[in-house]
Every structure is written in structure tokens, then in C-alpha cells.
PDB file of C-alpha atoms in Angstrom:
ATOM      1  CA  MET A   1       0.000   0.000   0.000  1.00 41.00           C
ATOM      2  CA  TYR A   2       1.034   3.559  -0.615  1.00 41.00           C
ATOM      3  CA  ASN A   3       1.397   5.783   2.386  1.00 42.00           C
ATOM      4  CA  GLN A   4      -0.119   9.182   2.630  1.00 42.00           C
ATOM      5  CA  GLY A   5       1.757  11.864   0.717  1.00 41.00           C
ATOM      6  CA  MET A   6       2.343   9.592  -2.352  1.00 42.00           C
ATOM      7  CA  GLN A   7      -0.116  11.247  -4.792  1.00 42.00           C
ATOM      8  CA  GLN A   8       2.846  12.241  -6.954  1.00 42.00           C
ATOM      9  CA  PRO A   9       6.546  11.471  -6.658  1.00 41.00           C
ATOM     10  CA  MET A  10       8.499  14.498  -5.734  1.00 41.00           C
ATOM     11  CA  GLY A  11       9.519  16.663  -8.717  1.00 40.00           C
ATOM     12  CA  MET A  12       8.497  14.170 -11.433  1.00 40.00           C
ATOM     13  CA  GLY A  13       5.028  15.533 -12.330  1.00 40.00           C
ATOM     14  CA  MET A  14       3.651  12.042 -13.158  1.00 41.00           C
ATOM     15  CA  GLN A  15       0.002  11.297 -12.401  1.00 43.00           C
ATOM     16  CA  GLN A  16       0.303   7.534 -12.617  1.00 44.00           C
ATOM     17  CA  PRO A  17       2.862   5.104 -11.248  1.00 42.00           C
ATOM     18  CA  MET A  18       5.811   4.202 -13.372  1.00 44.00           C
ATOM     19  CA  GLY A  19       4.984   1.987 -16.375  1.00 40.00           C
ATOM     20  CA  VAL A  20       1.228   2.632 -16.542  1.00 40.00           C
ATOM     21  CA  GLN A  21       1.122   5.044 -19.460  1.00 44.00           C
ATOM     22  CA  GLN A  22       4.086   3.799 -21.508  1.00 44.00           C
ATOM     23  CA  PRO A  23       7.287   1.900 -20.852  1.00 42.00           C
ATOM     24  CA  MET A  24      10.143   4.158 -20.043  1.00 41.00           C
ATOM     25  CA  GLY A  25      11.964   5.454 -23.120  1.00 40.00           C
ATOM     26  CA  MET A  26       9.450   3.884 -25.550  1.00 42.00           C
ATOM     27  CA  GLN A  27       7.473   6.933 -26.724  1.00 43.00           C
ATOM     28  CA  GLN A  28       9.164   6.363 -30.069  1.00 43.00           C
ATOM     29  CA  PRO A  29      11.729   3.710 -30.956  1.00 41.00           C
ATOM     30  CA  MET A  30      15.256   4.913 -30.706  1.00 43.00           C
ATOM     31  CA  GLY A  31      16.831   5.799 -34.013  1.00 41.00           C
ATOM     32  CA  MET A  32      13.576   6.480 -35.889  1.00 42.00           C
ATOM     33  CA  GLN A  33      13.756  10.287 -35.672  1.00 41.00           C
ATOM     34  CA  GLN A  34      17.498  10.798 -35.309  1.00 42.00           C
ATOM     35  CA  PRO A  35      20.480   8.446 -34.949  1.00 41.00           C
ATOM     36  CA  MET A  36      21.654   7.698 -31.419  1.00 41.00           C
ATOM     37  CA  GLY A  37      23.660  10.417 -29.831  1.00 40.00           C
ATOM     38  CA  VAL A  38      22.363  13.254 -32.020  1.00 39.00           C
ATOM     39  CA  GLY A  39      20.072  15.385 -29.896  1.00 42.00           C
ATOM     40  CA  MET A  40      18.176  12.394 -28.438  1.00 42.00           C
ATOM     41  CA  GLN A  41      16.393  12.497 -25.123  1.00 43.00           C
ATOM     42  CA  GLN A  42      17.783   9.824 -22.855  1.00 42.00           C
ATOM     43  CA  PRO A  43      15.706   7.388 -20.806  1.00 42.00           C
ATOM     44  CA  MET A  44      14.486   8.598 -17.448  1.00 44.00           C
ATOM     45  CA  GLY A  45      17.121   8.354 -14.842  1.00 40.00           C
ATOM     46  CA  MET A  46      19.931   8.473 -17.437  1.00 41.00           C
ATOM     47  CA  GLN A  47      19.833  12.164 -18.413  1.00 42.00           C
ATOM     48  CA  ASN A  48      23.139  13.062 -16.862  1.00 43.00           C
ATOM     49  CA  GLY A  49      25.237  10.104 -17.960  1.00 40.00           C
ATOM     50  CA  MET A  50      27.113   8.534 -15.102  1.00 40.00           C
ATOM     51  CA  GLY A  51      25.566  10.950 -12.605  1.00 40.00           C
ATOM     52  CA  MET A  52      21.930   9.813 -12.400  1.00 42.00           C
ATOM     53  CA  GLN A  53      19.395  12.462 -11.372  1.00 43.00           C
ATOM     54  CA  GLN A  54      17.717  10.132  -8.954  1.00 44.00           C
ATOM     55  CA  PRO A  55      15.643   7.041  -9.608  1.00 43.00           C
ATOM     56  CA  MET A  56      11.975   7.366  -8.948  1.00 45.00           C
ATOM     57  CA  GLY A  57      11.202   6.861  -5.304  1.00 42.00           C
ATOM     58  CA  MET A  58      14.817   7.622  -4.314  1.00 41.00           C
ATOM     59  CA  GLN A  59      14.833  11.424  -4.428  1.00 42.00           C
ATOM     60  CA  GLN A  60      14.984  11.819  -0.675  1.00 42.00           C
ATOM     61  CA  GLY A  61      16.945   9.122   0.964  1.00 41.00           C
ATOM     62  CA  MET A  62      16.124   5.467   1.095  1.00 40.00           C
ATOM     63  CA  GLY A  63      12.438   5.954   1.596  1.00 41.00           C
ATOM     64  CA  GLY A  64      11.542   9.327   0.161  1.00 42.00           C
ATOM     65  CA  HIS A  65       8.082  10.110   1.461  1.00 44.00           C
ATOM     66  CA  HIS A  66       7.398   6.437   2.244  1.00 43.00           C
ATOM     67  CA  HIS A  67       7.517   5.110   5.722  1.00 44.00           C
ATOM     68  CA  GLY A  68      10.109   2.414   5.812  1.00 43.00           C
ATOM     69  CA  GLY A  69      11.298   2.874   2.161  1.00 43.00           C
ATOM     70  CA  GLN A  70      10.459   0.796  -0.898  1.00 44.00           C
ATOM     71  CA  GLY A  71      13.489  -1.481  -1.025  1.00 44.00           C
ATOM     72  CA  MET A  72      16.723  -1.363  -2.990  1.00 44.00           C
ATOM     73  CA  GLY A  73      15.656  -3.170  -6.229  1.00 47.00           C
ATOM     74  CA  MET A  74      13.918  -0.321  -8.050  1.00 48.00           C
ATOM     75  CA  PRO A  75      16.966   1.526  -9.468  1.00 59.00           C
ATOM     76  CA  GLN A  76      18.389  -1.667 -10.965  1.00 64.00           C
ATOM     77  CA  GLN A  77      14.997  -2.609 -12.412  1.00 63.00           C
ATOM     78  CA  GLN A  78      14.686   0.817 -14.039  1.00 61.00           C
ATOM     79  CA  MET A  79      18.178   0.625 -15.461  1.00 65.00           C
ATOM     80  CA  GLY A  80      17.432  -2.821 -16.858  1.00 67.00           C
ATOM     81  CA  MET A  81      14.271  -1.578 -18.546  1.00 68.00           C
ATOM     82  CA  ALA A  82      16.122   1.420 -19.975  1.00 63.00           C
ATOM     83  CA  GLN A  83      18.828  -0.874 -21.348  1.00 70.00           C
ATOM     84  CA  GLN A  84      16.197  -3.104 -22.952  1.00 71.00           C
ATOM     85  CA  ASN A  85      14.546  -0.067 -24.523  1.00 66.00           C
ATOM     86  CA  MET A  86      17.879   1.143 -25.838  1.00 67.00           C
ATOM     87  CA  ASN A  87      18.609  -2.266 -27.349  1.00 69.00           C
ATOM     88  CA  MET A  88      15.178  -2.433 -28.956  1.00 69.00           C
ATOM     89  CA  GLY A  89      15.594   1.079 -30.366  1.00 62.00           C
ATOM     90  CA  MET A  90      19.007   0.240 -31.808  1.00 66.00           C
ATOM     91  CA  ASN A  91      17.652  -2.911 -33.461  1.00 67.00           C
ATOM     92  CA  MET A  92      14.693  -1.065 -34.940  1.00 64.00           C
ATOM     93  CA  ALA A  93      16.949   1.743 -36.174  1.00 58.00           C
ATOM     94  CA  ALA A  94      19.259  -0.772 -37.838  1.00 62.00           C
ATOM     95  CA  GLN A  95      16.314  -2.495 -39.492  1.00 65.00           C
ATOM     96  CA  GLY A  96      14.972   0.869 -40.662  1.00 60.00           C
ATOM     97  CA  MET A  97      18.326   1.821 -42.150  1.00 61.00           C
ATOM     98  CA  ASN A  98      18.598  -1.518 -43.965  1.00 62.00           C
ATOM     99  CA  THR A  99      15.074  -1.165 -45.331  1.00 58.00           C
ATOM    100  CA  GLY A 100      15.724   2.409 -46.448  1.00 58.00           C
ATOM    101  CA  MET A 101      18.970   1.435 -48.165  1.00 61.00           C
ATOM    102  CA  ALA A 102      17.247  -1.453 -49.948  1.00 58.00           C
ATOM    103  CA  MET A 103      14.434   0.819 -51.176  1.00 59.00           C
ATOM    104  CA  ALA A 104      16.946   3.423 -52.327  1.00 54.00           C
ATOM    105  CA  GLN A 105      18.873   0.757 -54.244  1.00 60.00           C
ATOM    106  CA  GLN A 106      15.668  -0.433 -55.915  1.00 56.00           C
ATOM    107  CA  GLY A 107      14.867   3.146 -56.906  1.00 52.00           C
ATOM    108  CA  MET A 108      18.329   3.617 -58.369  1.00 54.00           C
ATOM    109  CA  ASN A 109      18.039   0.368 -60.325  1.00 53.00           C
ATOM    110  CA  ALA A 110      14.643   1.397 -61.692  1.00 46.00           C
ATOM    111  CA  GLY A 111      15.981   4.805 -62.696  1.00 47.00           C
ATOM    112  CA  MET A 112      18.978   3.252 -64.428  1.00 49.00           C
ATOM    113  CA  GLY A 113      16.669   0.868 -66.293  1.00 42.00           C
ATOM    114  CA  MET A 114      14.491   3.751 -67.511  1.00 41.00           C
ATOM    115  CA  ALA A 115      17.566   5.711 -68.597  1.00 42.00           C
ATOM    116  CA  GLN A 116      18.882   2.696 -70.489  1.00 43.00           C
ATOM    117  CA  GLY A 117      15.517   2.250 -72.220  1.00 39.00           C
ATOM    118  CA  MET A 118      15.488   5.918 -73.250  1.00 37.00           C
ATOM    119  CA  ASN A 119      19.040   5.622 -74.612  1.00 39.00           C
ATOM    120  CA  GLN A 120      18.024   2.606 -76.697  1.00 35.00           C
ATOM    121  CA  TYR A 121      14.977   4.475 -78.012  1.00 32.00           C
ATOM    122  CA  GLN A 122      17.084   7.516 -78.913  1.00 35.00           C
ATOM    123  CA  GLN A 123      19.638   5.290 -80.620  1.00 33.00           C
ATOM    124  CA  TYR A 124      16.880   3.698 -82.693  1.00 31.00           C
ATOM    125  CA  GLN A 125      15.600   7.139 -83.690  1.00 32.00           C
ATOM    126  CA  ILE A 126      19.070   8.192 -84.806  1.00 27.00           C
ATOM    127  CA  ASN A 127      19.552   5.019 -86.835  1.00 33.00           C
ATOM    128  CA  TYR A 128      16.123   5.369 -88.370  1.00 32.00           C
ATOM    129  CA  SER A 129      16.570   8.997 -89.420  1.00 36.00           C
ATOM    130  CA  GLN A 130      19.394   8.204 -91.833  1.00 34.00           C
ATOM    131  CA  TYR A 131      16.901   6.408 -94.096  1.00 35.00           C
ATOM    132  CA  ASN A 132      14.378   9.218 -93.961  1.00 39.00           C
ATOM    133  CA  TYR A 133      16.584  12.226 -94.655  1.00 37.00           C
ATOM    134  CA  PHE A 134      15.589  12.592 -98.302  1.00 38.00           C
ATOM    135  CA  VAL A 135      11.832  12.067 -98.198  1.00 46.00           C
ATOM    136  CA  PRO A 136       8.837  14.143 -97.039  1.00 47.00           C
ATOM    137  CA  GLN A 137       7.497  13.570 -93.564  1.00 46.00           C
ATOM    138  CA  MET A 138       4.825  10.928 -94.103  1.00 45.00           C
ATOM    139  CA  GLN A 139       2.226   9.624 -91.687  1.00 40.00           C
ATOM    140  CA  MET A 140       3.918   6.451 -90.533  1.00 45.00           C
ATOM    141  CA  MET A 141       2.266   3.450 -88.928  1.00 47.00           C
ATOM    142  CA  VAL A 142       5.026   2.195 -86.679  1.00 46.00           C
ATOM    143  CA  ALA A 143       4.913  -1.499 -85.826  1.00 48.00           C
ATOM    144  CA  PRO A 144       6.782  -3.058 -82.877  1.00 49.00           C
ATOM    145  CA  ASP A 145      10.310  -4.227 -83.614  1.00 66.00           C
ATOM    146  CA  ASN A 146       9.593  -7.858 -82.790  1.00 78.00           C
ATOM    147  CA  SER A 147       6.649  -7.907 -85.215  1.00 84.00           C
ATOM    148  CA  LEU A 148       8.811  -6.435 -87.975  1.00 86.00           C
ATOM    149  CA  MET A 149      11.539  -8.991 -87.462  1.00 88.00           C
ATOM    150  CA  GLN A 150       9.025 -11.821 -87.499  1.00 89.00           C
ATOM    151  CA  ARG A 151       7.536 -10.446 -90.691  1.00 88.00           C
ATOM    152  CA  PHE A 152      10.972 -10.097 -92.277  1.00 91.00           C
ATOM    153  CA  THR A 153      11.710 -13.746 -91.480  1.00 91.00           C
ATOM    154  CA  GLN A 154       8.420 -14.791 -93.045  1.00 90.00           C
ATOM    155  CA  LEU A 155       9.156 -12.862 -96.246  1.00 91.00           C
ATOM    156  CA  ASP A 156      12.730 -14.159 -96.493  1.00 92.00           C
ATOM    157  CA  VAL A 157      11.682 -17.470 -98.021  1.00 91.00           C
ATOM    158  CA  ASP A 158      15.150 -18.604 -99.124  1.00 92.00           C
ATOM    159  CA  ARG A 159      16.709 -17.585 -95.766  1.00 92.00           C
ATOM    160  CA  SER A 160      19.312 -15.419 -97.498  1.00 94.00           C
ATOM    161  CA  GLY A 161      19.022 -12.576 -95.008  1.00 93.00           C
ATOM    162  CA  THR A 162      17.575 -10.324 -97.729  1.00 94.00           C
ATOM    163  CA  ILE A 163      14.189  -9.942 -99.436  1.00 94.00           C
ATOM    164  CA  SER A 164      13.945  -9.805-103.222  1.00 92.00           C
ATOM    165  CA  VAL A 165      11.222  -8.054-105.187  1.00 91.00           C
ATOM    166  CA  GLN A 166       9.653 -11.441-105.925  1.00 89.00           C
ATOM    167  CA  GLU A 167       9.517 -12.229-102.207  1.00 91.00           C
ATOM    168  CA  ILE A 168       7.956  -8.820-101.597  1.00 90.00           C
ATOM    169  CA  MET A 169       5.184  -9.651-104.037  1.00 86.00           C
ATOM    170  CA  GLY A 170       4.401 -12.844-102.153  1.00 84.00           C
ATOM    171  CA  GLY A 171       4.447 -11.191 -98.745  1.00 86.00           C
ATOM    172  CA  TYR A 172       2.129  -8.266 -99.573  1.00 88.00           C
ATOM    173  CA  GLN A 173      -0.505 -10.016-101.633  1.00 86.00           C
ATOM    174  CA  GLN A 174      -3.329  -8.313 -99.738  1.00 86.00           C
ATOM    175  CA  PHE A 175      -2.317  -4.942-101.225  1.00 88.00           C
ATOM    176  CA  LYS A 176      -2.381  -6.247-104.821  1.00 86.00           C
ATOM    177  CA  PHE A 177       0.384  -4.055-106.244  1.00 88.00           C
ATOM    178  CA  PRO A 178       2.356  -5.049-109.365  1.00 90.00           C
ATOM    179  CA  TYR A 179       6.029  -5.889-109.656  1.00 90.00           C
ATOM    180  CA  MET A 180       6.946  -2.452-111.025  1.00 90.00           C
ATOM    181  CA  SER A 181       5.402  -0.672-108.026  1.00 92.00           C
ATOM    182  CA  ALA A 182       7.474  -2.727-105.578  1.00 92.00           C
ATOM    183  CA  LYS A 183      10.623  -2.129-107.642  1.00 92.00           C
ATOM    184  CA  LEU A 184      10.079   1.642-107.722  1.00 92.00           C
ATOM    185  CA  LEU A 185       9.598   1.805-103.961  1.00 94.00           C
ATOM    186  CA  LEU A 186      12.740  -0.262-103.448  1.00 93.00           C
ATOM    187  CA  GLN A 187      14.690   2.182-105.642  1.00 91.00           C
ATOM    188  CA  ALA A 188      13.316   5.080-103.600  1.00 92.00           C
ATOM    189  CA  ILE A 189      14.711   3.843-100.288  1.00 91.00           C
ATOM    190  CA  SER A 190      17.815   1.868-101.283  1.00 90.00           C
ATOM    191  CA  ASN A 191      20.573   1.736-103.878  1.00 87.00           C
ATOM    192  CA  LEU A 192      20.588  -2.053-103.620  1.00 90.00           C
ATOM    193  CA  PRO A 193      18.352  -4.469-105.569  1.00 90.00           C
ATOM    194  CA  TYR A 194      17.027  -6.057-102.401  1.00 92.00           C
ATOM    195  CA  ILE A 195      15.734  -5.264 -98.916  1.00 93.00           C
ATOM    196  CA  ASP A 196      17.652  -6.174 -95.773  1.00 93.00           C
ATOM    197  CA  GLN A 197      16.844  -5.869 -92.090  1.00 91.00           C
ATOM    198  CA  THR A 198      18.158  -2.301 -92.080  1.00 90.00           C
ATOM    199  CA  ASN A 199      15.759  -0.742 -94.601  1.00 91.00           C
ATOM    200  CA  PHE A 200      12.848  -3.165 -94.219  1.00 93.00           C
ATOM    201  CA  PRO A 201      11.125  -1.087 -91.471  1.00 92.00           C
ATOM    202  CA  LEU A 202      11.047   1.966 -93.763  1.00 92.00           C
ATOM    203  CA  PHE A 203       9.806  -0.074 -96.733  1.00 93.00           C
ATOM    204  CA  ASP A 204       7.020  -1.643 -94.689  1.00 92.00           C
ATOM    205  CA  GLN A 205       5.943   1.676 -93.181  1.00 92.00           C
ATOM    206  CA  TYR A 206       5.772   3.414 -96.567  1.00 95.00           C
ATOM    207  CA  ILE A 207       3.509   0.710 -97.959  1.00 94.00           C
ATOM    208  CA  ARG A 208       1.181   0.881 -94.981  1.00 93.00           C
ATOM    209  CA  SER A 209       1.102   4.691 -94.970  1.00 95.00           C
ATOM    210  CA  MET A 210       0.252   4.767 -98.670  1.00 97.00           C
ATOM    211  CA  TRP A 211      -2.482   2.214 -98.101  1.00 96.00           C
ATOM    212  CA  GLN A 212      -3.917   4.236 -95.219  1.00 96.00           C
ATOM    213  CA  ALA A 213      -4.067   7.441 -97.297  1.00 97.00           C
ATOM    214  CA  PHE A 214      -5.561   5.564-100.266  1.00 97.00           C
ATOM    215  CA  CYS A 215      -8.351   4.052 -98.143  1.00 96.00           C
ATOM    216  CA  GLN A 216      -9.039   7.269 -96.242  1.00 96.00           C
ATOM    217  CA  VAL A 217      -9.567   9.401 -99.343  1.00 97.00           C
ATOM    218  CA  GLY A 218     -11.401   6.744-101.328  1.00 95.00           C
ATOM    219  CA  ASN A 219     -13.602   5.522 -98.454  1.00 94.00           C
ATOM    220  CA  ASN A 220     -12.313   1.980 -99.069  1.00 89.00           C
ATOM    221  CA  SER A 221     -13.089   2.188-102.789  1.00 94.00           C
ATOM    222  CA  PRO A 222     -10.785   0.053-105.006  1.00 94.00           C
ATOM    223  CA  THR A 223      -9.938   3.065-107.215  1.00 96.00           C
ATOM    224  CA  LEU A 224      -9.347   6.819-106.916  1.00 97.00           C
ATOM    225  CA  MET A 225     -10.187   9.618-109.299  1.00 96.00           C
ATOM    226  CA  ALA A 226      -7.640  12.297-110.231  1.00 94.00           C
ATOM    227  CA  GLN A 227      -8.807  14.780-107.596  1.00 95.00           C
ATOM    228  CA  GLN A 228      -8.711  12.076-104.912  1.00 97.00           C
ATOM    229  CA  VAL A 229      -5.165  11.147-105.913  1.00 97.00           C
ATOM    230  CA  GLN A 230      -4.131  14.764-105.341  1.00 96.00           C
ATOM    231  CA  GLN A 231      -5.781  14.706-101.902  1.00 96.00           C
ATOM    232  CA  ALA A 232      -4.077  11.449-100.941  1.00 97.00           C
ATOM    233  CA  LEU A 233      -0.680  12.835-101.966  1.00 97.00           C
ATOM    234  CA  GLN A 234      -1.280  15.875 -99.779  1.00 95.00           C
ATOM    235  CA  LEU A 235      -2.068  13.603 -96.829  1.00 96.00           C
ATOM    236  CA  LEU A 236       1.381  12.100 -97.331  1.00 96.00           C
ATOM    237  CA  ASN A 237       2.925  15.612 -97.503  1.00 94.00           C
ATOM    238  CA  PHE A 238       3.950  15.416-101.159  1.00 94.00           C
ATOM    239  CA  GLN A 239       4.099  18.883-102.742  1.00 88.00           C
ATOM    240  CA  SER A 240       3.328  17.978-106.356  1.00 88.00           C
ATOM    241  CA  THR A 241       1.191  20.323-108.436  1.00 91.00           C
ATOM    242  CA  PRO A 242      -2.092  19.162-110.007  1.00 93.00           C
ATOM    243  CA  GLN A 243      -0.382  19.239-113.423  1.00 92.00           C
ATOM    244  CA  VAL A 244       2.377  16.881-112.273  1.00 91.00           C
ATOM    245  CA  THR A 245      -0.169  14.642-110.575  1.00 94.00           C
ATOM    246  CA  MET A 246      -2.211  14.374-113.775  1.00 94.00           C
ATOM    247  CA  ALA A 247       0.905  13.530-115.797  1.00 92.00           C
ATOM    248  CA  LEU A 248       1.748  10.744-113.358  1.00 93.00           C
ATOM    249  CA  ILE A 249      -1.808   9.424-113.484  1.00 94.00           C
ATOM    250  CA  ASN A 250      -1.607   9.235-117.285  1.00 93.00           C
ATOM    251  CA  LYS A 251       1.716   7.419-116.977  1.00 92.00           C
ATOM    252  CA  TYR A 252       0.717   4.763-114.440  1.00 92.00           C
ATOM    253  CA  ASP A 253      -3.062   4.359-114.938  1.00 92.00           C
ATOM    254  CA  LEU A 254      -2.735   1.645-117.537  1.00 86.00           C
ATOM    255  CA  GLU A 255      -6.412   0.705-117.812  1.00 86.00           C
ATOM    256  CA  LYS A 256      -7.673   4.303-117.629  1.00 88.00           C
ATOM    257  CA  GLN A 257     -10.446   3.279-115.231  1.00 90.00           C
ATOM    258  CA  GLY A 258      -9.276   5.037-112.104  1.00 93.00           C
ATOM    259  CA  ILE A 259      -6.104   4.657-110.044  1.00 96.00           C
ATOM    260  CA  GLU A 260      -5.798   1.350-108.205  1.00 95.00           C
ATOM    261  CA  PHE A 261      -3.599   1.045-105.131  1.00 96.00           C
ATOM    262  CA  GLY A 262      -0.644  -0.451-107.019  1.00 94.00           C
ATOM    263  CA  GLU A 263      -0.747   2.464-109.475  1.00 95.00           C
ATOM    264  CA  PHE A 264      -1.035   4.970-106.633  1.00 97.00           C
ATOM    265  CA  MET A 265       1.969   3.285-105.017  1.00 96.00           C
ATOM    266  CA  SER A 266       3.939   3.828-108.254  1.00 95.00           C
ATOM    267  CA  VAL A 267       3.029   7.535-108.254  1.00 95.00           C
ATOM    268  CA  CYS A 268       4.238   7.910-104.662  1.00 97.00           C
ATOM    269  CA  SER A 269       7.430   5.939-105.339  1.00 95.00           C
ATOM    270  CA  TYR A 270       8.233   8.149-108.341  1.00 92.00           C
ATOM    271  CA  LEU A 271       7.901  11.272-106.186  1.00 93.00           C
ATOM    272  CA  LEU A 272      10.109   9.681-103.527  1.00 94.00           C
ATOM    273  CA  ILE A 273      12.792   8.995-106.125  1.00 91.00           C
ATOM    274  CA  CYS A 274      12.632  12.626-107.271  1.00 89.00           C
ATOM    275  CA  SER A 275      13.076  13.793-103.679  1.00 87.00           C
ATOM    276  CA  LYS A 276      16.040  11.478-103.274  1.00 87.00           C
ATOM    277  CA  LEU A 277      17.720  12.728-106.456  1.00 83.00           C
ATOM    278  CA  MET A 278      17.094  16.354-105.545  1.00 84.00           C
ATOM    279  CA  ASN A 279      18.909  15.877-102.262  1.00 82.00           C
ATOM    280  CA  GLN A 280      21.706  13.989-103.999  1.00 80.00           C
ATOM    281  CA  PHE A 281      22.424  16.517-106.767  1.00 77.00           C
ATOM    282  CA  ASP A 282      21.146  19.799-105.292  1.00 77.00           C
ATOM    283  CA  THR A 283      24.119  20.324-103.014  1.00 77.00           C
ATOM    284  CA  GLN A 284      23.290  24.011-102.421  1.00 76.00           C
ATOM    285  CA  LYS A 285      19.669  23.238-101.451  1.00 79.00           C
ATOM    286  CA  LYS A 286      18.171  25.646-104.015  1.00 76.00           C
ATOM    287  CA  ARG A 287      15.668  23.082-105.312  1.00 75.00           C
ATOM    288  CA  THR A 288      17.229  23.371-108.776  1.00 76.00           C
ATOM    289  CA  LEU A 289      19.542  21.009-110.660  1.00 73.00           C
ATOM    290  CA  ASN A 290      22.489  21.943-112.884  1.00 74.00           C
ATOM    291  CA  LEU A 291      23.673  18.759-114.553  1.00 71.00           C
ATOM    292  CA  ASP A 292      26.509  17.976-116.892  1.00 72.00           C
ATOM    293  CA  MET A 293      26.406  14.971-119.192  1.00 75.00           C
ATOM    294  CA  ASN A 294      27.564  12.570-116.502  1.00 74.00           C
ATOM    295  CA  GLY A 295      24.923  13.878-114.138  1.00 70.00           C
ATOM    296  CA  LEU A 296      22.221  13.526-116.764  1.00 68.00           C
ATOM    297  CA  GLU A 297      23.279   9.968-117.502  1.00 68.00           C
ATOM    298  CA  SER A 298      23.225   9.127-113.796  1.00 68.00           C
ATOM    299  CA  LEU A 299      19.846  10.759-113.369  1.00 67.00           C
ATOM    300  CA  GLY A 300      18.351   9.065-116.396  1.00 64.00           C
ATOM    301  CA  MET A 301      19.166   5.588-115.087  1.00 64.00           C
ATOM    302  CA  TRP A 302      16.548   5.990-112.360  1.00 62.00           C
ATOM    303  CA  PHE A 303      13.748   6.279-114.897  1.00 62.00           C
ATOM    304  CA  LEU A 304      14.626   3.436-117.267  1.00 52.00           C
TER     305      LEU A 304
END
């Protein structure tokens, strides 16, 4: 039983006996706000290091305000509890630091992965641009790389690592374009008589962009009229005049019953070749050509 005069221990300001509200030193685990030794409040009874203030119940002699004292075990019990709290705080702080370091490492790894992905994307853009430097900016339908490589393998029937014009004809049967149309488009994007893995993405995207413009203007009609051909060319950002467009229609519309997709593809490929030659011979970028005999002979080979 408590004797009279024990409503509060002297000088401590506590309304309840020790341990009722919270264990000593456990308001927050040690090390969660600041590392040990940096501005931390010490457990009760340990504020002054080796010189303890006074353990609870020991402020005035062996008994304080108690008759007969409370015994000699309380200071050691308090010190033991404080030591346990310190150990628990240190363990929790160590675990928190390990968890924080692990999360930081994961964040760094994720950031490095994103940076690597962006570098690969930028590298692909740089590689791709070298095949597009001489042509107008067309509305491209970009397919995933893995789909393109699978399609290339399917078209490469003889497993030579290249695709011939004949193999192109077999791989794009749904578009129904003739041999000459495929050959003209190949000449527009490459100086080689075949397609390899390097220029195949551009070849495939041109075909699909031309098909998209053809279907959009013609409302899925199998043929286009002259005015619709001009509109489709404008969708693809070609800058040909109506007079040039009509001349090309007369050249490639063999049946004179409207422009089919294969014939429209030939018109576009011809304009691509002209853009390529302009960039090759117009070194001063004046959109004019001054050719000698050798230049004329070189230029004429593209149209034979």
C-alpha cells in the first residue's frame, strides 16, 4: 500500500505510477527520428550520464516520502528496462536503415533501367533517321520491332538474309500491287536491288502509310479519281502540283479506269525517287539542278 503523501513522486510531475502510461523510453523507438547520440532524449534516470538524477522513489533518501522505504531493487529494475529499450531502439533503427537502403537501391536500379531504355529508343531514332533524310514527312504506322523482325523472317523465303522483289510480291498479296510498283519503292529507299533488315522497317511503313491514305480518301473504294489522288498525296505531304499529278496518273493508270492502289503506289514511289535525287544533286539546297552529261546519264538511269 502507498502511504499518505504519495499522490505524486516528488519533482516528477507524473500522475500515474511508473509503467502505466508507456514503458520508459518507448514513446518512439530509438533511431527512428534521429540516430543515437544526435540530440536524443535519454531514458528517465539516465539524463546526466554517469551521474543519475535520482531514480523514482529515491529522491529523498532510502524511503523518500514512504515510511520504511520501498526497497533497494527499483533503481536496478529501471536501469534494466532502460537498457532493454535502448537495445530495442538500436535494433529497430538498424532495421529501418537496412530497409531504407534497400528501397533506395531499388529506386536507383529502376531509374537506371528507364535511362537505359530511353538511350536505346534515342539510338533507334538516330539510326532510323538516316533512311528518312531525303523524303517528305509521311504519316507512318510504326509497328513493334519484334513484329517487324518476325515479318521479315516470313518474307525471307530462301533464308538469305535479304528480301527480293519477288519475295515482296508474295508477302504483300493483300495490297495487290504489281512488280513495277514494288521495284520503284525499293529504288526510292535503297541503292541495292534487295531489302535487308536495315531498310525493311522503312519499306514496310511506306507501304502501310500509302495504303492508309488511299483508303481514307477513297472511303475503301478500289480506285481513286484524279482529284482524290491529289488529296491522298497531300495527306502524305507530297508537294506535287495538279499538273504533275495528272501527268503521273496518265503514266501509271494503264487501264484508264481510275487509279488502283498499285498504281497509286507507283506515283508515290516516283515522287520519292525525285526527292532522293534532288537531295543527292542539289548540293546548295536551291531546289534546282544543274547537270553535266555525266549527271544527266546518272539521273536518267533511275527512270529506265
